[in-house]
Every structure is written in structure tokens, then in C-alpha cells.
Short mmCIF file of C-alpha atoms in Angstrom, two decimals:
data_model
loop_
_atom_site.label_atom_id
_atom_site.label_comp_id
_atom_site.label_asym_id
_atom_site.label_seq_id
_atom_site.Cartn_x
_atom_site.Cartn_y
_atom_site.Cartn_z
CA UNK A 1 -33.65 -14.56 -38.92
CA UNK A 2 -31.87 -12.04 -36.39
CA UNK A 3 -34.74 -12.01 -34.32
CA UNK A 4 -34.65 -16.47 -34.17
CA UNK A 5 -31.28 -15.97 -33.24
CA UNK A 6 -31.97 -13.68 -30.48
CA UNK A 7 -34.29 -15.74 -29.16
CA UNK A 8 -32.36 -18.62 -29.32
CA UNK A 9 -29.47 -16.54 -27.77
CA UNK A 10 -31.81 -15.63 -24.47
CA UNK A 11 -32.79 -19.20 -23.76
CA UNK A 12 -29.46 -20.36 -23.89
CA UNK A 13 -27.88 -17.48 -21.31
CA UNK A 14 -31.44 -16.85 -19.60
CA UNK A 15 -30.41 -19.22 -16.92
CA UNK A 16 -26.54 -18.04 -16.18
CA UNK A 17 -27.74 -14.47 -16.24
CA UNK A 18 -30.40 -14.63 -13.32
CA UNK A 19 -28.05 -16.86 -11.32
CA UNK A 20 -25.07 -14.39 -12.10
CA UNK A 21 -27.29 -10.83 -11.86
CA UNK A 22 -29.30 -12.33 -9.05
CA UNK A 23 -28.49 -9.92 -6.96
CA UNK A 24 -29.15 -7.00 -9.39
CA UNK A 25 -32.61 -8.63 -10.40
CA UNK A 26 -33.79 -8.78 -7.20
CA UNK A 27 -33.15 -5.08 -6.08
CA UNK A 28 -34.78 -4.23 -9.21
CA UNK A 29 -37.68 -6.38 -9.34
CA UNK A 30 -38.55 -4.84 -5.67
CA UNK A 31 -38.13 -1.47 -6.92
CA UNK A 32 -39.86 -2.13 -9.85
CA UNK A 33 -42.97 -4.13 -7.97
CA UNK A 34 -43.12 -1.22 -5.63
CA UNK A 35 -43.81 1.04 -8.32
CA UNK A 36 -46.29 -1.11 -9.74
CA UNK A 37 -48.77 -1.99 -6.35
CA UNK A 38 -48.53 1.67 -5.90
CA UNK A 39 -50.11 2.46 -9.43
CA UNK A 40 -52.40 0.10 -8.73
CA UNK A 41 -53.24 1.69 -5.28
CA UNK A 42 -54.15 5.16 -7.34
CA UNK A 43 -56.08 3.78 -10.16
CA UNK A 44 -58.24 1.76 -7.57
CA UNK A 45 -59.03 4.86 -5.45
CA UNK A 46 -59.65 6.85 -8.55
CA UNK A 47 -61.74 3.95 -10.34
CA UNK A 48 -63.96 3.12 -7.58
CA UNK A 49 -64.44 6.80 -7.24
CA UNK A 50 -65.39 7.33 -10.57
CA UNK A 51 -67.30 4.26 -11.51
CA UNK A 52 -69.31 4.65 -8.30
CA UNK A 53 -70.18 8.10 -8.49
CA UNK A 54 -71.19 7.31 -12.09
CA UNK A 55 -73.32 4.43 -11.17
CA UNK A 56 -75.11 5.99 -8.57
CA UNK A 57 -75.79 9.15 -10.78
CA UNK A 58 -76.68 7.12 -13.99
CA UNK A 59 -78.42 4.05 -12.33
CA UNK A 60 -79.28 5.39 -8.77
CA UNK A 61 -77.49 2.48 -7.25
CA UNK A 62 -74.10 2.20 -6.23
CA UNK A 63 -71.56 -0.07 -8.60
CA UNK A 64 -72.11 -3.82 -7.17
CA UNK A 65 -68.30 -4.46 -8.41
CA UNK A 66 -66.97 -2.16 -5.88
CA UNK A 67 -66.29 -4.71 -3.13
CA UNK A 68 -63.63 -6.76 -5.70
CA UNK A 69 -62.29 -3.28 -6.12
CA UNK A 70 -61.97 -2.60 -3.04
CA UNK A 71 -60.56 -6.26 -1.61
CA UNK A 72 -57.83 -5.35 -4.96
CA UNK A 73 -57.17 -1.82 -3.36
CA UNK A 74 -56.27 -3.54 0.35
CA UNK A 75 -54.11 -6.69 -1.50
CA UNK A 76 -52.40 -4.04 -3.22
CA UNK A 77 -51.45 -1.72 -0.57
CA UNK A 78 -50.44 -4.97 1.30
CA UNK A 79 -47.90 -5.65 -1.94
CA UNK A 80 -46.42 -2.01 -1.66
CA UNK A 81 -46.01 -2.31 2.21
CA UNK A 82 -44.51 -5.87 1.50
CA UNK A 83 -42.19 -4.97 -1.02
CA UNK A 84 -40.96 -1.53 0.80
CA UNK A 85 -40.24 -3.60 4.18
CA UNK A 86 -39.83 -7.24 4.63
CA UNK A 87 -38.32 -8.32 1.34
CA UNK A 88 -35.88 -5.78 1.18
CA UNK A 89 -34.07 -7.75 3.80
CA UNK A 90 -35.45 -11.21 2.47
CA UNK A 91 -34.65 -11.26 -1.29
CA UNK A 92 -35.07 -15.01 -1.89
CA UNK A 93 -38.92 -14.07 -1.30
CA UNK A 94 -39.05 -11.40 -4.26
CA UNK A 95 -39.16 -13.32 -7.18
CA UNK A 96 -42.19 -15.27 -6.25
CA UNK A 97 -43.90 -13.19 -4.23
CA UNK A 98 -43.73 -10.38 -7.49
CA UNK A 99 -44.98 -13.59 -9.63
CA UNK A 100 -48.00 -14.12 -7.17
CA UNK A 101 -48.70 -10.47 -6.82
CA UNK A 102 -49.09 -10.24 -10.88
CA UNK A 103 -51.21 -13.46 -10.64
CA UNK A 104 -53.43 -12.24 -8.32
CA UNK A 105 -54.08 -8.76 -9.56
CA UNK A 106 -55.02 -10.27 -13.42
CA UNK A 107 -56.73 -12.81 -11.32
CA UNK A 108 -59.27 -11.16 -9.50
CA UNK A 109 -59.76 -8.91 -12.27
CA UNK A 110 -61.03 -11.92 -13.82
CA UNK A 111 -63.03 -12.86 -11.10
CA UNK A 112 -64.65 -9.41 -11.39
CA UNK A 113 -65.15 -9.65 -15.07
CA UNK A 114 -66.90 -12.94 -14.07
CA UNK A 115 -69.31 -11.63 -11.61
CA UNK A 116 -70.07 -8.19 -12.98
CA UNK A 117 -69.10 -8.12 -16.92
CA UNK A 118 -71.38 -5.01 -17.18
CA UNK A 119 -68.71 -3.14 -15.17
CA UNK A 120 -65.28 -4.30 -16.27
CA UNK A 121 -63.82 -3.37 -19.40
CA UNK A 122 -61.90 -5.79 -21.62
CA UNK A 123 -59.28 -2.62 -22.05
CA UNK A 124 -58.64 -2.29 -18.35
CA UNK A 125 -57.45 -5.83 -18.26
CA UNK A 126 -55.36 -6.07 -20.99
CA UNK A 127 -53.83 -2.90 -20.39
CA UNK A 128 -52.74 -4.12 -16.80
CA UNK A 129 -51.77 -7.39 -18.58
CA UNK A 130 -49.31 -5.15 -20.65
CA UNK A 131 -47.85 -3.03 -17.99
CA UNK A 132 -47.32 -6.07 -15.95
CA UNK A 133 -44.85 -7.17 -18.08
CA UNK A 134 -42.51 -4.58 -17.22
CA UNK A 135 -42.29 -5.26 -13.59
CA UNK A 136 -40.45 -8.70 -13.53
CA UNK A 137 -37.37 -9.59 -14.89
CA UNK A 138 -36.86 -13.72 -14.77
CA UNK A 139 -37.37 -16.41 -16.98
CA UNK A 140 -39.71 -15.94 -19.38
CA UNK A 141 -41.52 -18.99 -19.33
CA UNK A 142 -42.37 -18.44 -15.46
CA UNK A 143 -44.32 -14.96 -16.68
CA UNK A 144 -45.96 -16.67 -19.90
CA UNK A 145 -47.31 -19.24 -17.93
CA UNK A 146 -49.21 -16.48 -16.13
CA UNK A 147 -50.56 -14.72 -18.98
CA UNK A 148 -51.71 -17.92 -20.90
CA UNK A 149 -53.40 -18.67 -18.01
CA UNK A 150 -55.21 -15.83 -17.57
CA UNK A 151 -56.50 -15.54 -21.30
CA UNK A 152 -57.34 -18.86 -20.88
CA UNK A 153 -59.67 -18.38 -18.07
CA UNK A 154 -60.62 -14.82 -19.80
CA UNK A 155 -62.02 -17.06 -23.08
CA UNK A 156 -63.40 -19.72 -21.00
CA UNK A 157 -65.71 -16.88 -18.75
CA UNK A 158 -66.71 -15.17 -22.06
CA UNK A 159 -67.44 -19.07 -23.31
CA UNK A 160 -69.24 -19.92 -20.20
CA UNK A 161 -71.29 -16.37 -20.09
CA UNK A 162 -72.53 -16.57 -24.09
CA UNK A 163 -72.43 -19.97 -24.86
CA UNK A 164 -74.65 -19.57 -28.03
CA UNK A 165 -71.88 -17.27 -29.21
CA UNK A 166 -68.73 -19.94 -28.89
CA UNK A 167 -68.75 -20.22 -33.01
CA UNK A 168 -69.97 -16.87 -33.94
CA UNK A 169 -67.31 -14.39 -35.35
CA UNK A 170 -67.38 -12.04 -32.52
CA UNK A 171 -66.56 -14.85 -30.12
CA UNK A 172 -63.50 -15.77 -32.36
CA UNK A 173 -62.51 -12.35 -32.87
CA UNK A 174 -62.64 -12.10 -28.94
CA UNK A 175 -60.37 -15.06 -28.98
CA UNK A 176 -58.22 -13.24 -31.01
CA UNK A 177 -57.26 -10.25 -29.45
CA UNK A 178 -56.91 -12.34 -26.14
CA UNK A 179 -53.94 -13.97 -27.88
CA UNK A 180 -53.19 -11.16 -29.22
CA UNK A 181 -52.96 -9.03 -26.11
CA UNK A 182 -50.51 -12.32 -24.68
CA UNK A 183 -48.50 -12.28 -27.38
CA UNK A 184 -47.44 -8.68 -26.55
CA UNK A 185 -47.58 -9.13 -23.02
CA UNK A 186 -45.06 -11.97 -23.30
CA UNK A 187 -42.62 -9.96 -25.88
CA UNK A 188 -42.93 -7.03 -24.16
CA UNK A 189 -41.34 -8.88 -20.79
CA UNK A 190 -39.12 -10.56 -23.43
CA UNK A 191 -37.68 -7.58 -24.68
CA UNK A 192 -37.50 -5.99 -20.71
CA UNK A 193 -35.57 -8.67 -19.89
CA UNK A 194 -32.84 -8.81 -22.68
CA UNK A 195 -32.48 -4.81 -22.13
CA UNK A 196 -32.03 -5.23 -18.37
CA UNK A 197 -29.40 -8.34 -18.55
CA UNK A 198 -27.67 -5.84 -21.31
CA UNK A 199 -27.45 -2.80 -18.64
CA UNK A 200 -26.49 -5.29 -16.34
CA UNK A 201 -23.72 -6.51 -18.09
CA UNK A 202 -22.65 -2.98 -19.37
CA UNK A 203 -22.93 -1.78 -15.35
CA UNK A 204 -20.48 -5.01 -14.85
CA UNK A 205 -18.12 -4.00 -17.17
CA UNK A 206 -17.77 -0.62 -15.88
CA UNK A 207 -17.23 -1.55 -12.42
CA UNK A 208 -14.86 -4.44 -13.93
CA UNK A 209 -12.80 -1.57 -15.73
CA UNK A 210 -12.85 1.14 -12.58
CA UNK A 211 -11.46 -1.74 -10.41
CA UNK A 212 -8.81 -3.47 -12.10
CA UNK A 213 -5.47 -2.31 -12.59
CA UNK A 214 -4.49 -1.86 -15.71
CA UNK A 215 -0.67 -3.53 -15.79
CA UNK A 216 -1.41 -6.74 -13.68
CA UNK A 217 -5.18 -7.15 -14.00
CA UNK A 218 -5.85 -7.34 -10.62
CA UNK A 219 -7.59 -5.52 -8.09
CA UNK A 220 -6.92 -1.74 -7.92
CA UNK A 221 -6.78 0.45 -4.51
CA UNK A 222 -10.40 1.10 -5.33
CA UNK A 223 -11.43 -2.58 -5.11
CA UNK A 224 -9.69 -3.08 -2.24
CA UNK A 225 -10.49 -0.61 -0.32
CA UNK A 226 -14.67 -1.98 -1.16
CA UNK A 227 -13.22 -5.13 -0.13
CA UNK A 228 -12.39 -4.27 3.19
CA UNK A 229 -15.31 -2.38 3.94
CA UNK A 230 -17.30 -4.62 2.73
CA UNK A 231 -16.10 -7.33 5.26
CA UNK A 232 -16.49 -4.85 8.29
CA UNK A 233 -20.15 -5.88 8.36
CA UNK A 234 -19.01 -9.79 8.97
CA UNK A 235 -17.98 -11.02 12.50
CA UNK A 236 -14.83 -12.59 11.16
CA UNK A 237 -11.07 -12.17 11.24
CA UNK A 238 -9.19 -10.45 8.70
CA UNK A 239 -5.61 -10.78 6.78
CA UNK A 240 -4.15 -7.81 5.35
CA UNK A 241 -1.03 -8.79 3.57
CA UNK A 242 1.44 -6.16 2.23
CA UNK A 243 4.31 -7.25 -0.27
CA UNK A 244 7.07 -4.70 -1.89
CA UNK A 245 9.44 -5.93 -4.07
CA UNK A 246 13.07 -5.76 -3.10
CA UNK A 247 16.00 -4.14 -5.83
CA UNK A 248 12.73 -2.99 -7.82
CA UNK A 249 13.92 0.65 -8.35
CA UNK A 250 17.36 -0.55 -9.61
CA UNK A 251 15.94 -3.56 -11.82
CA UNK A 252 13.99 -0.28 -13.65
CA UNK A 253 16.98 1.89 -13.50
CA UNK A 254 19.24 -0.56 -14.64
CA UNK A 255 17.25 -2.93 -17.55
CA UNK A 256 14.39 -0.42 -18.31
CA UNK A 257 10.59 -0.09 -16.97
CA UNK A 258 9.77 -2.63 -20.44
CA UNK A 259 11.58 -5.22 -17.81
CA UNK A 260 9.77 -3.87 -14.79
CA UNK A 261 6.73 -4.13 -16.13
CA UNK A 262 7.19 -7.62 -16.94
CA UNK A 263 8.40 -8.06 -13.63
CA UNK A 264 5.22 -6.70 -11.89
CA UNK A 265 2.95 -8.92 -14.08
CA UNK A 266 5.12 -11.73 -13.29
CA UNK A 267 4.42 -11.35 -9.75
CA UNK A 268 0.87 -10.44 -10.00
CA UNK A 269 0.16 -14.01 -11.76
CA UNK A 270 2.19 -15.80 -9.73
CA UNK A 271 0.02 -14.22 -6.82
CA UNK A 272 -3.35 -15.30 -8.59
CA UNK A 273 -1.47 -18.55 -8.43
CA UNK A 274 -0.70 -18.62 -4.82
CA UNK A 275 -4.45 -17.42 -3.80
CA UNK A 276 -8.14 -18.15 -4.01
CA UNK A 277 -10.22 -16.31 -6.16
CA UNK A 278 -12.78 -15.49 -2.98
CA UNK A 279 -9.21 -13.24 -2.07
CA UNK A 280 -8.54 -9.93 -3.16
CA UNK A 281 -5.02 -9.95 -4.57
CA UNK A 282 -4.29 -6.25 -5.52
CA UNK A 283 -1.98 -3.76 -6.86
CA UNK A 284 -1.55 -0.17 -5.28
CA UNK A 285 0.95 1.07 -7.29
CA UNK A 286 4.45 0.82 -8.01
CA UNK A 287 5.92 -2.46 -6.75
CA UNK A 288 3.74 -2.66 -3.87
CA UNK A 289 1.00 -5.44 -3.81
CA UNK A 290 -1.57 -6.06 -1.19
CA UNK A 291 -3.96 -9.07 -0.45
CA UNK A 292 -7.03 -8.77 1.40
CA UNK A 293 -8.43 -12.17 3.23
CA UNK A 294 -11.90 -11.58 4.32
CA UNK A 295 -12.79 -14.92 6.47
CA UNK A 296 -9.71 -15.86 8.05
CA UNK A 297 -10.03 -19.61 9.22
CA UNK A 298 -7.10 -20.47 9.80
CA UNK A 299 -3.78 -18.07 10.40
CA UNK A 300 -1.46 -20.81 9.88
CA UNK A 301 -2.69 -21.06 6.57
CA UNK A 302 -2.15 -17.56 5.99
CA UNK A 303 1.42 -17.82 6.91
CA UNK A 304 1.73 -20.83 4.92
CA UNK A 305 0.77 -18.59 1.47
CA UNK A 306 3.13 -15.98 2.70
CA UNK A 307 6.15 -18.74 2.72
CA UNK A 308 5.15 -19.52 -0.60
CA UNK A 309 5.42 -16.04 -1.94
CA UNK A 310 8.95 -15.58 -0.67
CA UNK A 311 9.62 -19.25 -2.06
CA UNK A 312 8.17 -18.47 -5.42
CA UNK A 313 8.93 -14.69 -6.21
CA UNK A 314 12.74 -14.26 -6.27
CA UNK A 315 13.89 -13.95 -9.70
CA UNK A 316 17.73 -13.01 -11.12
CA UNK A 317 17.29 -10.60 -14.81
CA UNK A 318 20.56 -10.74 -16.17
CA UNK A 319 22.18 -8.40 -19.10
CA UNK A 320 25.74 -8.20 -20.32
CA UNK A 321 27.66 -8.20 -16.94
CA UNK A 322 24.33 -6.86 -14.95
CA UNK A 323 22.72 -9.46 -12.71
CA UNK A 324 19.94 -8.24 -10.53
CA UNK A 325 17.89 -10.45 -8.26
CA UNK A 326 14.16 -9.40 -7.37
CA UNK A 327 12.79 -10.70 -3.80
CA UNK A 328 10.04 -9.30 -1.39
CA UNK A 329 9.52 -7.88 2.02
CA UNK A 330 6.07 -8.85 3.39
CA UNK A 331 4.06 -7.74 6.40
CA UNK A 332 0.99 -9.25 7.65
CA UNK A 333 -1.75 -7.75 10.18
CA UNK A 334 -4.64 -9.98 11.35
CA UNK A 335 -7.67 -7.80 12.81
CA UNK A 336 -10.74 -9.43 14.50
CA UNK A 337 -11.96 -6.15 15.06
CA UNK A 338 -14.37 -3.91 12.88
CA UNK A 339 -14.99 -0.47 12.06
CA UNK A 340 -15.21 2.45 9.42
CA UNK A 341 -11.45 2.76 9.52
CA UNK A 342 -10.48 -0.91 9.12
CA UNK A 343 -8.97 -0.53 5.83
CA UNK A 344 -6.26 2.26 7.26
CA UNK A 345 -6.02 -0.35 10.65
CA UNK A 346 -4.74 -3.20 8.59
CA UNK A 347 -2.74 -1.18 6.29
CA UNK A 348 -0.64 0.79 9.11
CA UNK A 349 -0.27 -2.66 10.66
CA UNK A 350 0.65 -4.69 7.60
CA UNK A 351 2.91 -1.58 6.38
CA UNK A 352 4.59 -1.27 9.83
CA UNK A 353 5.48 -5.02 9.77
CA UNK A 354 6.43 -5.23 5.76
CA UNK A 355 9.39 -1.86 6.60
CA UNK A 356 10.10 -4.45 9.95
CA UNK A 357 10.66 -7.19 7.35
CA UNK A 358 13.26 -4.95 4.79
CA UNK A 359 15.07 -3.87 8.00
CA UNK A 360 15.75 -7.43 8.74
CA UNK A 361 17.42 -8.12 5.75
CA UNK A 362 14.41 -7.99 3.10
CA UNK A 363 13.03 -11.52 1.71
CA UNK A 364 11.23 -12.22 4.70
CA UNK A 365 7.70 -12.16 6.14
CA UNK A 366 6.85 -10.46 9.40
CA UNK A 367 3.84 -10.48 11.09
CA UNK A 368 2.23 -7.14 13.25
CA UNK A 369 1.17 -9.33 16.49
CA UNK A 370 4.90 -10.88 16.16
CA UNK A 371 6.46 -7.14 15.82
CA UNK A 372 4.23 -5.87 18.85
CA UNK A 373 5.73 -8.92 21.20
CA UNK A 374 8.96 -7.37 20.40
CA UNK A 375 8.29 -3.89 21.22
CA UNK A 376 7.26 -4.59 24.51
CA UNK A 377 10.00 -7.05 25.29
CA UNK A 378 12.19 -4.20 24.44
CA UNK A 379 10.01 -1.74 26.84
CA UNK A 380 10.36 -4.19 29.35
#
């Protein structure tokens, strides 16, 4: 009963996971297919070597199946070259390239069972049916359809070859362990898949708990800083925007850090509010938040968030005769220009530009390109 309800369990998240692990299936399905053509690569070489030697010792002729062998030994260096190269940079392509490369290696051993029976074994087949199983990690009907297909065509040679032996109980024993041989083929990818979506997930977690912070739930320095870098690849302008709260120190002093902590996670939602989820809204430490805006379209709009903030985040605690009210200094950098050190850029500018905004009188939102106007009107 466990096992139905695992099943059941897979079908029903199969389709979220590869959209939400994409990504992760891809890089490991390339890997993974690498490792596979270049097994293949070996146990050509060494099986044409061997069967041919043996052939030519044994029968004085050399093995007639060698030129399948050999076209399999080419197609499969091919795979490994493809997978090591091209679709490393073109990822859409791995998925069904991996799917045609399985295809055609259980394919043309087919073709060679066809052809030359007398040199292909039935164990060499299904044992490469097996181990392809482990290389690709999708849905599980796309891989099934693959294997059924080949056992079909498999039964239908061995039909077609001893057609006086279609009822006989060696033919349906053949039969048999073709199903057989699919059945683990198809569980075996099964249970690959459900273990890699788990690792995934656990890998996700991980990463989820290293980045957050812990009071507010958002984005730690960590994050951030992976952010940024991140975004130094992409021809596009960035926002760094740098908020400290204003009276913080004294609302802790004064009420206790219980209130200051409610204070900071106060803030932090209202600042999930305020921006996308595409943004990286993030704590540092302390009372001092920072949001990271990758693809700047628009600075107005940016501005327009930063009004909001000092709109929305004032808040008066109150207790007995004590009344403190909570604001925030903000400074803003834009950068259209990238680099390793983009992260420390933006935050000198932002931070230079958030102390220009407490010096004015705190509760107010300066921008760097505004505060470097000034200093050269004042040079001037």
C-alpha cells in the first residue's frame, strides 16, 4: 500500500518538480549522459577487440557484426563530445537529445541482434537497458516509452527469426524475461528519479536555511551578496537600496529587544509588501536592511518604492509616559556598470547617501547621483 501511494505521490509532483529543479536536472542529466557515452566508448573498443580477435582465432574470419559496433563506437563518441561542449551552454537540448541518445544505443543494438543474432548476446542488451535507466532523470513515461519499445521490437525480431517457435515455451519464456528486464529498467529510473528530486529538495532546503535570516525571513548578507554577483553577468542597471531605522537603539534600550524584534519583523514584512518577489529584500544585521534590484527599468519607479517606505514605516511604541517613534534613513545608488566588486560599489554608494539622508534630518531618501551633484556644486 506504501509503495501505491508513492507512486501515486510521483505522478502527482513529477511535473512541478522538473519545471521547479529544471535547472538542477539538466546539469545532471549532462553529467550523467557524459558518463554514460563514455562507458559505452570503452566497452565498444574492448568488445570489438575481443569478439574479433575471438572470431578470427575460433572461426578464421573476422566478426561480420563489427561494422554496427563500430558505427555505435563513432555515435557514441559523438554523444560524449556533444554533451561535454555544445549543450553545456544549450540546456533546453539535453533532455531530448539524452532521450535520443538512449534510443539509439538500445536501437542499433537491436538492429545488430537482427542482422547477426549469432554474435549478440541477449545479456549485453538488457544489461545496457538497465544501466540506462540511471542516466535520465524526467518523466517517467517519456523513458518507458523507450524501453517498451525496444522489447517490443526485441520479441518481434526473435518472432520474425523462429517463427515455428512463437507458441513454444522457450519463445514465451523469452517473452518473459523481456518484460521482465522492462519492468526493472522502468523501476529502476523510477526509483533514480524520486532519490534525485529528494536530494534536490534537501540541497534546496539547505541553501534556503544558509540564506535567510533568521528574525525577518528574508534574505541574509550571504544571499545578497549572490544576488549581486549574480547580476554582474547581465548588461542591465542596478538599485542598491540601503534603509536604517531611525531611534532604533533607544526603542531597544528603552522597551526591550522583545519590542525590537517585533519592530524589525514589522519592517521586514512591510518591505515584502512594498517589493516584488524577483527583488532581493534583505537583512544585514541590526536595523539595517538592504534591497537589491537586478533589472532596473525604470528609476522613477525605484524612487517611487522608496517614498513608500518612508510613507509606510514610521511607527510610535508607547509605554507608561515613554513614546518613541521609529522612521528610516534611506540611500539609493544606481550602477550601470559591472564588475567583481559591484556588491562593495553599490554598498559604499547606497551607504554614503543613507548617512547623507540621517544628516538631513533622518526620514528621508537620498539618492548617490543626487549627493555627487552636490559635492561638486560645492567644489565649484
Amino acid at each position: 500500500m506504501n509503495i501505491i501511494n508513492e507512486v501515486r505521490k510521483y505522478f502527482k509532483t513529477a511535473k512541478f518538480q522538473e519545471l521547479h529543479f529544471q535547472t538542477k536536472i539538466q546539469e545532471y542529466v549532462c553529467k550523467i549522459q557524459q558518463i554514460f557515452s563514455l562507458f559505452l566508448v570503452v566497452f565498444f573498443v574492448i568488445n570489438i577487440i575481443i569478439v574479433s580477435s575471438i572470431s578470427f582465432f575460433t572461426l578464421k574470419q573476422l566478426n561480420k557484426a563489427s561494422w554496427i559496433s563500430l558505427l555505435q563506437l563513432f555515435l557514441c563518441i559523438g554523444a560524449y563530445i556533444l554533451f561535454s561542449t555544445y549543450l553545456k551552454t544549450h540546456k533546453k537540448y539535453i533532455l531530448p537529445m539524452s532521450y535520443l541518445n538512449i534510443f539509439q544505443v538500445l536501437f542499433l543494438f537491436e538492429v545488430q541482434y537482427f542482422l547477426y543474432d549469432e554474435y549478440m548476446s541477449f545479456a549485453v542488451i538488457m544489461g545496457i537497458t538497465i544501466v540506462s535507466s540511471l542516466t535520465i532523470i524526467g518523466h517517467i513515461g517519456k523513458y518507458s516509452s523507450i524501453v517498451l519499445i525496444i522489447s517490443v521490437i526485441d520479441i518481434a525480431i526473435s518472432c520474425y527469426k523462429k517463427p515455428n517457435e512463437i507458441n513454444s515455451y522457450v519463445m514465451n519464456l523469452y517473452i518473459l524475461d523481456n518484460l521482465f528486464i522492462m519492468m526493472i529498467a522502468i523501476s529502476t529510473n523510477f526509483y533514480t528519479n524520486c532519490l534525485k528530486y529528494k536530494q534536490f529538495e534537501d540541497e534546496e532546503k539547505l541553501i534556503y536555511l544558509s540564506e535567510k535570516d533568521g528574525l525577518t525571513g528574508l534574505c541574509n548578507r550571504k544571499a545578497l551578496e549572490n544576488a549581486v554577483n549574480n547580476s554582474a553577468l547581465e548588461n542591465t542597471i542596478s538599485a542598491f537600496i540601503i534603509l536604517d531605522l531611525d531611534n532604533f537603539k533607544t526603542l531597544n534600550d528603552t522597551f526591550g529587544h522583545g519590542v525590537g524584534d517585533d519592530c524589525l519583523r514589522e519592517v521586514g514584512d512591510k518591505l515584502k509588501r512594498i517589493f516584488r518577489e524577483v527583488d532581493c529584500v534583505s537583512r544585514l544585521g541590526g536595523d539595517e536592511f538592504v534591497i537589491f534590484i537586478s533589472d532596473v527599468k525604470n528609476t522613477d519607479w525605484v524612487m517611487k518604492r522608496t517614498k513608500t517606505m518612508i510613507e509606510n514605516i514610521p511607527k510610535t511604541y508607547t509605554k507608561n509616559k515613554d513614546s518613541i517613534t521609529v522612521t528610516c534613513s534611506i540611500g539609493v545608488a544606481f550602477c550601470e556598470e559591472k564588475g567583481n566588486d559591484l556588491y562593495e560599489k553599490l554598498y559604499q554608494s547606497a551607504d554614503m547617501a543613507m548617512y547623507h539622508s540621517k544628516k538631513n534630518g533622518k526620514n528621508c531618501v537620498f539618492c548617490f547621483n543626487d549627493l555627487q551633484s552636490q559635492i561638486k556644486q560645492k567644489n565649484i
